[in-house]
mmCIF file of C-alpha atoms in Angstrom:
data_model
loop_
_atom_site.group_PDB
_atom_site.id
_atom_site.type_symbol
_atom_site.label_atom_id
_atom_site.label_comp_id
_atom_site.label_asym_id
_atom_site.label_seq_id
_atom_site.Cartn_x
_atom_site.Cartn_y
_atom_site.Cartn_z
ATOM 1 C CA UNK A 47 -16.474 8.049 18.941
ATOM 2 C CA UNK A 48 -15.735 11.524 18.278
ATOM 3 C CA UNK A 49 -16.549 14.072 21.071
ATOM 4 C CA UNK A 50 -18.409 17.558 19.855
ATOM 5 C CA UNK A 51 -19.023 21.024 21.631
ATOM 6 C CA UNK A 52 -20.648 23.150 19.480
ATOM 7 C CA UNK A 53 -22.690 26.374 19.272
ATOM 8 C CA UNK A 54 -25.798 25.571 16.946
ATOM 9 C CA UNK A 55 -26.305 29.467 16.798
ATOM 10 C CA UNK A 56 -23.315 30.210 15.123
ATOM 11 C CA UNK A 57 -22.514 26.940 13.276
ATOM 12 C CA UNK A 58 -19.120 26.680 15.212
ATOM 13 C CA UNK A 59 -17.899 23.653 16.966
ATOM 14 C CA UNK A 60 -15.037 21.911 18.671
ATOM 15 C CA UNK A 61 -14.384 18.195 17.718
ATOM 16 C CA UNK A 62 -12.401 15.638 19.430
ATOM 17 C CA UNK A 63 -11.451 12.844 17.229
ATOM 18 C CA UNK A 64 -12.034 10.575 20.756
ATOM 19 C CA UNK A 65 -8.960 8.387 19.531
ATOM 20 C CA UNK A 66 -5.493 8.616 20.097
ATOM 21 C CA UNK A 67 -4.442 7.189 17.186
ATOM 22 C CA UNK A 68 -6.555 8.296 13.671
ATOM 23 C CA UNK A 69 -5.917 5.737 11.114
ATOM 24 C CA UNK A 70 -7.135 3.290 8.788
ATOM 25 C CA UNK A 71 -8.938 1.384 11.666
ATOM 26 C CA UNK A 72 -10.950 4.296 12.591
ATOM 27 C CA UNK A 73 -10.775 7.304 9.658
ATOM 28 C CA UNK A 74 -13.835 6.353 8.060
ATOM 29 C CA UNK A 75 -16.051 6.550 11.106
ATOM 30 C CA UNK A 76 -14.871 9.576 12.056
ATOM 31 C CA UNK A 77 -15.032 11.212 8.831
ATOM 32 C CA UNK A 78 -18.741 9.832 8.554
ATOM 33 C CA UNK A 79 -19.637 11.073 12.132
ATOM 34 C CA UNK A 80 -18.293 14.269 11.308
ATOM 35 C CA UNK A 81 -19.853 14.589 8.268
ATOM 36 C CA UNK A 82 -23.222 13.827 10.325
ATOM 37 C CA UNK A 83 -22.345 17.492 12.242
ATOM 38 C CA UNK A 84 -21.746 19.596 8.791
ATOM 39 C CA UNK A 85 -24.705 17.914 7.425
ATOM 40 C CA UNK A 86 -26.369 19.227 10.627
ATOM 41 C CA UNK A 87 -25.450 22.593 10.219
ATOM 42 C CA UNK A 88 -21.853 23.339 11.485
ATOM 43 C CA UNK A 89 -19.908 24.755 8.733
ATOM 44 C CA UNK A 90 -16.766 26.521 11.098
ATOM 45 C CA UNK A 91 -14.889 23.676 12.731
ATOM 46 C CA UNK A 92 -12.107 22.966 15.222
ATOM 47 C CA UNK A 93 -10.201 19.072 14.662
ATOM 48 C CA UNK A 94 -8.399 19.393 18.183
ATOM 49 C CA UNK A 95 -5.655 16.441 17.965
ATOM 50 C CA UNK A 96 -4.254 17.520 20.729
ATOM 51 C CA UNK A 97 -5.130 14.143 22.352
ATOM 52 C CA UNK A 98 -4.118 12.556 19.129
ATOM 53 C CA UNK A 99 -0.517 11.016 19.160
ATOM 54 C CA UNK A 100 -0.402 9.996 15.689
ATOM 55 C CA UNK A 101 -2.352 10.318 11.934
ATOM 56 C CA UNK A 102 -1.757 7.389 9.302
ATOM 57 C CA UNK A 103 -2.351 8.513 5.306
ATOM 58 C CA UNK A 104 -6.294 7.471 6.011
ATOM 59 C CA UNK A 105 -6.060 9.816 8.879
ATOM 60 C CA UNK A 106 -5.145 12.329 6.384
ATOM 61 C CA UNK A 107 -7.244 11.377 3.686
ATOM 62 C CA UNK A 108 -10.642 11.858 6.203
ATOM 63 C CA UNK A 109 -9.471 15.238 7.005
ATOM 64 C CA UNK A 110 -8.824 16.548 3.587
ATOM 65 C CA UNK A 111 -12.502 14.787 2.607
ATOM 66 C CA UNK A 112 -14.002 17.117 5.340
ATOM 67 C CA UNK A 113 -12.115 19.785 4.256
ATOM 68 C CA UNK A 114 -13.448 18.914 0.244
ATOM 69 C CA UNK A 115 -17.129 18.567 1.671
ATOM 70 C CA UNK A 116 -17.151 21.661 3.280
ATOM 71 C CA UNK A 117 -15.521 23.451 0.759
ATOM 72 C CA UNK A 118 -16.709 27.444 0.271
ATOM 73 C CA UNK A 119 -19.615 27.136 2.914
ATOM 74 C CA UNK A 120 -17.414 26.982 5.944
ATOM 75 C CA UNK A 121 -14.062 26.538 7.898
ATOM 76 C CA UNK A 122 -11.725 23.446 8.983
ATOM 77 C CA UNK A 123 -8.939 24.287 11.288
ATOM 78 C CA UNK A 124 -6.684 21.763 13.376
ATOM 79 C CA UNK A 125 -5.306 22.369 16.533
ATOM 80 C CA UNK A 126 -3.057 20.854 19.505
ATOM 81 C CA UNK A 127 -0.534 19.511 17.199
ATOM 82 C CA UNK A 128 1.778 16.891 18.195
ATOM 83 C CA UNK A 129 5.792 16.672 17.382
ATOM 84 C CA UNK A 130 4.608 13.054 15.773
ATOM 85 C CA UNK A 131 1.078 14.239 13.953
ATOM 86 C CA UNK A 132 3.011 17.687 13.087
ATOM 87 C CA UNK A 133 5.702 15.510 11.144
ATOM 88 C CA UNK A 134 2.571 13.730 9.460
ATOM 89 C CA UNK A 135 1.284 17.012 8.525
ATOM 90 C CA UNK A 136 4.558 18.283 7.304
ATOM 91 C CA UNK A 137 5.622 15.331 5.439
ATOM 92 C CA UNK A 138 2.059 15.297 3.182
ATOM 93 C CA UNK A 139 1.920 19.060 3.042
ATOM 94 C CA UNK A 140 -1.264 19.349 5.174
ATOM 95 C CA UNK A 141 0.870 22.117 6.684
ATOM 96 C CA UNK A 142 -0.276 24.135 3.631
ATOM 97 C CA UNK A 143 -3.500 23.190 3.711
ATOM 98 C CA UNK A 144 -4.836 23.357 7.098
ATOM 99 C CA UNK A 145 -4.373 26.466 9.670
ATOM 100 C CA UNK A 146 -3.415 25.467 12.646
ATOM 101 C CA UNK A 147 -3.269 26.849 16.498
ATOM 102 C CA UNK A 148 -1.507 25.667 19.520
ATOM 103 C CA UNK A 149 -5.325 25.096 21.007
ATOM 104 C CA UNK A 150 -8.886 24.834 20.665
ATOM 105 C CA UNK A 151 -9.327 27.639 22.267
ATOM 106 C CA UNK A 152 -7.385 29.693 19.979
ATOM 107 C CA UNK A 153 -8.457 28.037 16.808
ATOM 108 C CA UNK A 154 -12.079 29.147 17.897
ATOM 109 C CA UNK A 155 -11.448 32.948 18.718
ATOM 110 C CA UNK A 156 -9.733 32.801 15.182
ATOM 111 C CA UNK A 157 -12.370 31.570 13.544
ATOM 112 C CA UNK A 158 -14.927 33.930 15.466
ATOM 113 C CA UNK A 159 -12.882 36.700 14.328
ATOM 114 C CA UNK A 160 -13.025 35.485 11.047
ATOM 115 C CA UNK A 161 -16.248 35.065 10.482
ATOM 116 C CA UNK B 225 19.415 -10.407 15.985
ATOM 117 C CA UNK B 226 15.270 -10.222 15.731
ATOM 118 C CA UNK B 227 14.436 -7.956 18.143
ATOM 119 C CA UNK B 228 10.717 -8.670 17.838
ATOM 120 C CA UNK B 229 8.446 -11.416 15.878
ATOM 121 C CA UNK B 230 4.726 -11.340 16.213
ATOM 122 C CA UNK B 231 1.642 -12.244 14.068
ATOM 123 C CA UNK B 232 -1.377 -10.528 13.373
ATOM 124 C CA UNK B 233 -4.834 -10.959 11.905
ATOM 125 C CA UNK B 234 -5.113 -9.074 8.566
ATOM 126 C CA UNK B 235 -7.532 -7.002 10.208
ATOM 127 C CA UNK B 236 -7.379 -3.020 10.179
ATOM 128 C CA UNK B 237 -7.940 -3.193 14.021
ATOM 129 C CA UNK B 238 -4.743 -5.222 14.647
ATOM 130 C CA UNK B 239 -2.186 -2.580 12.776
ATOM 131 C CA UNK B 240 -2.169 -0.478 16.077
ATOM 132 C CA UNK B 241 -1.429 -2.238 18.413
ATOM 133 C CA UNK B 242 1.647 -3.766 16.377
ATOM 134 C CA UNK B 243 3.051 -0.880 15.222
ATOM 135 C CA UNK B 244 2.977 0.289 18.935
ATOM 136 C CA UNK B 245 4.770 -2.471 20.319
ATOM 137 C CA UNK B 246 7.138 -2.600 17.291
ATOM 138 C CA UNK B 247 8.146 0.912 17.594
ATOM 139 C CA UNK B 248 8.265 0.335 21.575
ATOM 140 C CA UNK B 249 11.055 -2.428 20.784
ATOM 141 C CA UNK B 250 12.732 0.001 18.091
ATOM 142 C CA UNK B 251 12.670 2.987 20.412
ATOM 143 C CA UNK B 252 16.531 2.509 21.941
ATOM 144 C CA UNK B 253 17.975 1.940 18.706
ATOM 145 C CA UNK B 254 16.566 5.097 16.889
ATOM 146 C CA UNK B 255 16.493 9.124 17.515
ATOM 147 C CA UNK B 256 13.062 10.581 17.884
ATOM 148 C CA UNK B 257 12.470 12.274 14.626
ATOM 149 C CA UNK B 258 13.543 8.721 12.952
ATOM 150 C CA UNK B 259 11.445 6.451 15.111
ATOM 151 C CA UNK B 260 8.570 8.916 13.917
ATOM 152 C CA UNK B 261 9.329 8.215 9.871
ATOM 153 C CA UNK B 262 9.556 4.710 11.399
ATOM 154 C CA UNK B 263 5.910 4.524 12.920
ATOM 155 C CA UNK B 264 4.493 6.755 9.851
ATOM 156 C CA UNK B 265 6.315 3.450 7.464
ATOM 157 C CA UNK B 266 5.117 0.689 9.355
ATOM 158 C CA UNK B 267 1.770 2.037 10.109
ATOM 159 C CA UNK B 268 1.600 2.390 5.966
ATOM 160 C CA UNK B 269 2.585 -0.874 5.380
ATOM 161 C CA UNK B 270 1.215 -2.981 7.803
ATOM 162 C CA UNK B 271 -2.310 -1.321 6.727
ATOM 163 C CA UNK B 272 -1.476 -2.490 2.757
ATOM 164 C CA UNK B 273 -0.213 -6.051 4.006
ATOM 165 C CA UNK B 274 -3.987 -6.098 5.530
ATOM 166 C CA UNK B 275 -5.419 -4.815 2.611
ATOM 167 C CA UNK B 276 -4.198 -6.836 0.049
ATOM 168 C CA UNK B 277 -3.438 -9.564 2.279
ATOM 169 C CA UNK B 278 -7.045 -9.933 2.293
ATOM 170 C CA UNK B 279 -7.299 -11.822 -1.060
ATOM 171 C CA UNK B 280 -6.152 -15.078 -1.191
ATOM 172 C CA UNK B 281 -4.125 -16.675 -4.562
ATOM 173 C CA UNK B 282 -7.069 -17.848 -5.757
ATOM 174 C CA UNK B 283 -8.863 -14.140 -5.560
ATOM 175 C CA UNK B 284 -10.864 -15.549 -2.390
ATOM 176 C CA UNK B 285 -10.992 -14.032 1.454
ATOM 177 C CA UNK B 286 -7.914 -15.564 3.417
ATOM 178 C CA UNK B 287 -8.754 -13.368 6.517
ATOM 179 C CA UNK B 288 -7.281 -16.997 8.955
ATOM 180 C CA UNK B 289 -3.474 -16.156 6.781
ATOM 181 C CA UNK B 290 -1.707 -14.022 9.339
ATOM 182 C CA UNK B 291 0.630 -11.264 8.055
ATOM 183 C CA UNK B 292 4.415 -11.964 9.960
ATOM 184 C CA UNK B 293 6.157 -9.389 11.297
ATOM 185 C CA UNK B 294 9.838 -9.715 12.405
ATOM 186 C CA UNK B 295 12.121 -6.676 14.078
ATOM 187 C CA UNK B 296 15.423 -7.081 13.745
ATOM 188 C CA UNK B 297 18.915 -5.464 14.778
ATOM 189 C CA UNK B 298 21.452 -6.083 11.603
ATOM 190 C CA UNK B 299 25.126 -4.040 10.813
ATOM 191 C CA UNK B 300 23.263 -1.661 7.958
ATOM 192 C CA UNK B 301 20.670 -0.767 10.759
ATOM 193 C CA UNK B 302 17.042 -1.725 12.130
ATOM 194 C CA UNK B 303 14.894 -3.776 9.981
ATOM 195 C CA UNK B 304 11.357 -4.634 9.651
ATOM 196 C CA UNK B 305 10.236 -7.651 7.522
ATOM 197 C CA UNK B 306 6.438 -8.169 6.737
ATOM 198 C CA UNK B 307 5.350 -11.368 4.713
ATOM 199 C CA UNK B 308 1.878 -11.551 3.867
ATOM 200 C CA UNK B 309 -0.086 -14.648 2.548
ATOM 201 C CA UNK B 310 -1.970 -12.244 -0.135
ATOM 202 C CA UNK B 311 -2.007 -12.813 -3.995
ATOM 203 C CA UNK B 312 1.088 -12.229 -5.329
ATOM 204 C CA UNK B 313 1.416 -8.467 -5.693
ATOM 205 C CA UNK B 314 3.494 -6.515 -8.892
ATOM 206 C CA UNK B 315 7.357 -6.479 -8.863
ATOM 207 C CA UNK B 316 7.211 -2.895 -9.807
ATOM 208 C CA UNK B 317 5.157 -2.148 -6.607
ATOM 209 C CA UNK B 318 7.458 0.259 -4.860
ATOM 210 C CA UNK B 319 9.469 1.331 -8.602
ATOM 211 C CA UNK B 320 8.997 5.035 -9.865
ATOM 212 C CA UNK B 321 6.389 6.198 -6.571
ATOM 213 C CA UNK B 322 5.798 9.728 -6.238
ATOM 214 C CA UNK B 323 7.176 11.001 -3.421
ATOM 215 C CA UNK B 324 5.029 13.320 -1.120
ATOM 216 C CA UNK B 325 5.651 16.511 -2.777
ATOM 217 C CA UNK B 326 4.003 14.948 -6.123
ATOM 218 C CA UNK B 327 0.720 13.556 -4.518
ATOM 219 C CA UNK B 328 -2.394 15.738 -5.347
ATOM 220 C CA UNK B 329 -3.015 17.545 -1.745
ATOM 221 C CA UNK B 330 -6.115 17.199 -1.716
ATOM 222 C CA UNK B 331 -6.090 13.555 -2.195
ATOM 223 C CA UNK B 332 -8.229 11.807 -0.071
ATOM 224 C CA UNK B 333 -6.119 8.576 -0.682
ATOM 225 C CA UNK B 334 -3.262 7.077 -2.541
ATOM 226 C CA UNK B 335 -0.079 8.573 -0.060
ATOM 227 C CA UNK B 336 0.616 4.972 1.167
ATOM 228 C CA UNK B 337 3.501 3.924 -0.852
ATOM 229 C CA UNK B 338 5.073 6.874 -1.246
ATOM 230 C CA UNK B 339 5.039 7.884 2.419
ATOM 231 C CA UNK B 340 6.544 4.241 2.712
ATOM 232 C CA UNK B 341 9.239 4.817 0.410
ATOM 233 C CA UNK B 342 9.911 8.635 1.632
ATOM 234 C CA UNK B 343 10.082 7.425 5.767
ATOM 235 C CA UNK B 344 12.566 4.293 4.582
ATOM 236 C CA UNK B 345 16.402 4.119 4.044
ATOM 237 C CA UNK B 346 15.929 1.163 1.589
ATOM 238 C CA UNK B 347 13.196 -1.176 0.663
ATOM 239 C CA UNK B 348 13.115 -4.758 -0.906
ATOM 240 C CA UNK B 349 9.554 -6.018 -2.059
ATOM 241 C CA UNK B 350 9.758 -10.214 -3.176
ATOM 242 C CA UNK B 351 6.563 -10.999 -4.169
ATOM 243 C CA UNK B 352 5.969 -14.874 -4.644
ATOM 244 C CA UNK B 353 3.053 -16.865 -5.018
ATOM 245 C CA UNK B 354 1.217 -16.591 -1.902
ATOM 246 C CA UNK B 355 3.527 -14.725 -0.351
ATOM 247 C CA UNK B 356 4.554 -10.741 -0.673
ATOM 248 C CA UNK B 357 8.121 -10.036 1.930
ATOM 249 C CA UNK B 358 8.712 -6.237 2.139
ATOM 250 C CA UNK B 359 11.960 -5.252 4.160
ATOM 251 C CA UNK B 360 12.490 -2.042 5.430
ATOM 252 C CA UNK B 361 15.293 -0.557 6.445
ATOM 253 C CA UNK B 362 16.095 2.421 9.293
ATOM 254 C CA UNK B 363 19.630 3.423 9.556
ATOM 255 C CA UNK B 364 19.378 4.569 13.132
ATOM 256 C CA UNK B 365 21.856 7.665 12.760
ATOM 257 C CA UNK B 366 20.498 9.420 9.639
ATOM 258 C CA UNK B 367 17.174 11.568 9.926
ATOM 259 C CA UNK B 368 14.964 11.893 7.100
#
């Protein structure tokens, strides 16, 4: 489901949830693919939403596993924000946990720069 | 005046596509900001009807029970009714939730009810045996 361009040589990567909707239909399989690409070795990653027009509490709950799962070896940022998913974000205080960019492409020179 | 009526599978994969065509059919009556609290609610609730929904009185699958969903235009605003043919849940359900603020952020569940009772104007949760009815309520000119 989930769409990935990565750079194995630096552990960074770009993921596309491949949904426009991330909820309880879909959160576990896309927590369990992405897991598959940490487990592989990327530790700096992009969640671009920007095709994403809205996150449900599991949608949440995935991300903030990732996030858990990763924890001090690497990097989750979010990107391409919706007014709907940004609500989401706001209402459950993800606004405070993630950082996030107008685009991918930003989020991934800021975490280049970062590194 | 019901705007709306439809049944659905208590199936995960169903919630969608109702909450899209229920917030399609609430989307005149409601400013943008609210119909988003009013997607984030339903979405929330639909998924628990599902989930509990699941287990029958007797503690067995019921996955043929649909879960009944009914839009409707009324004088204190827009409201969504949701009877599912689960075991009969707790009367306290929705009493004393913690509202977003209060949840753990990194939680990885358990922000259901209280996003529920934070995106709502009012609630009413009757459960019966067989049956649970939640009613939500959206007052279309107040932004939460």
């Amino acid at each position: 489901m989930i769409k990935f361009h990565g750079d194995a040589a630096d552990g960074l990567g770009i993921v596309e949830p491949g949904t426009d909707r991330l909820t309880a239909a879909n959160a576990t399989s896309f927590k369990d693919d992405v897991l598959g690409l940490i487990e592989a070795g990327t530790s700096r990653l992009v969640i671009d939403l920007s095709k994403v027009d809205f996150v449900d509490s599991s949608g949440i709950g995935a991300l903030v596993g990732l996030l858990k799962r990763i924890g001090h070896r690497g990097e989750i940022v979010v990107s391409g924000l919706s007014d709907n998913v940004s609500q989401m974000f706001r209402i459950t205080r993800m606004d405070r946990v993630f950082s996030s960019y107008d685009t991918a492409e930003a989020a991934l020179r800021a975490l280049r720069e970062n590194a | 005046m019901p705007l709306l009526s439809l049944e659905m599978r208590p199936e995960l994969s169903e919630v969608d596509m109702a909450v899209t065509s229920l917030k399609e059919a609430a989307g005149h009556a409601l400013s943008e900001m609210k119909l988003a609290t009013f997607e984030i609610a339903l979405s929330e609730a639909l998924t628990n009807a599902v989930r509990h929904g699941l287990v029958s009185v007797e503690g067995s699958a019921a996955p043929d029970q649909p879960i009944k969903v009914t839009l409707s235009d009324s004088p204190r605003g827009l409201l969504i009714e949701i009877i599912d043919a689960g075991a009969q849940g707790p009367e306290d359900l929705y009493e004393d939730v913690a509202s977003p603020d209060a949840i753990d952020l990194m939680a990885e569940s358990g922000r259901g009810l209280s996003l529920i009772r934070h995106c709502v104007d009012d609630l009413t949760f009757e459960p019966a045996p067989g049956h649970n009815r939640l009613e939500l309520l959206f007052h279309p000119d107040l932004d939460t």
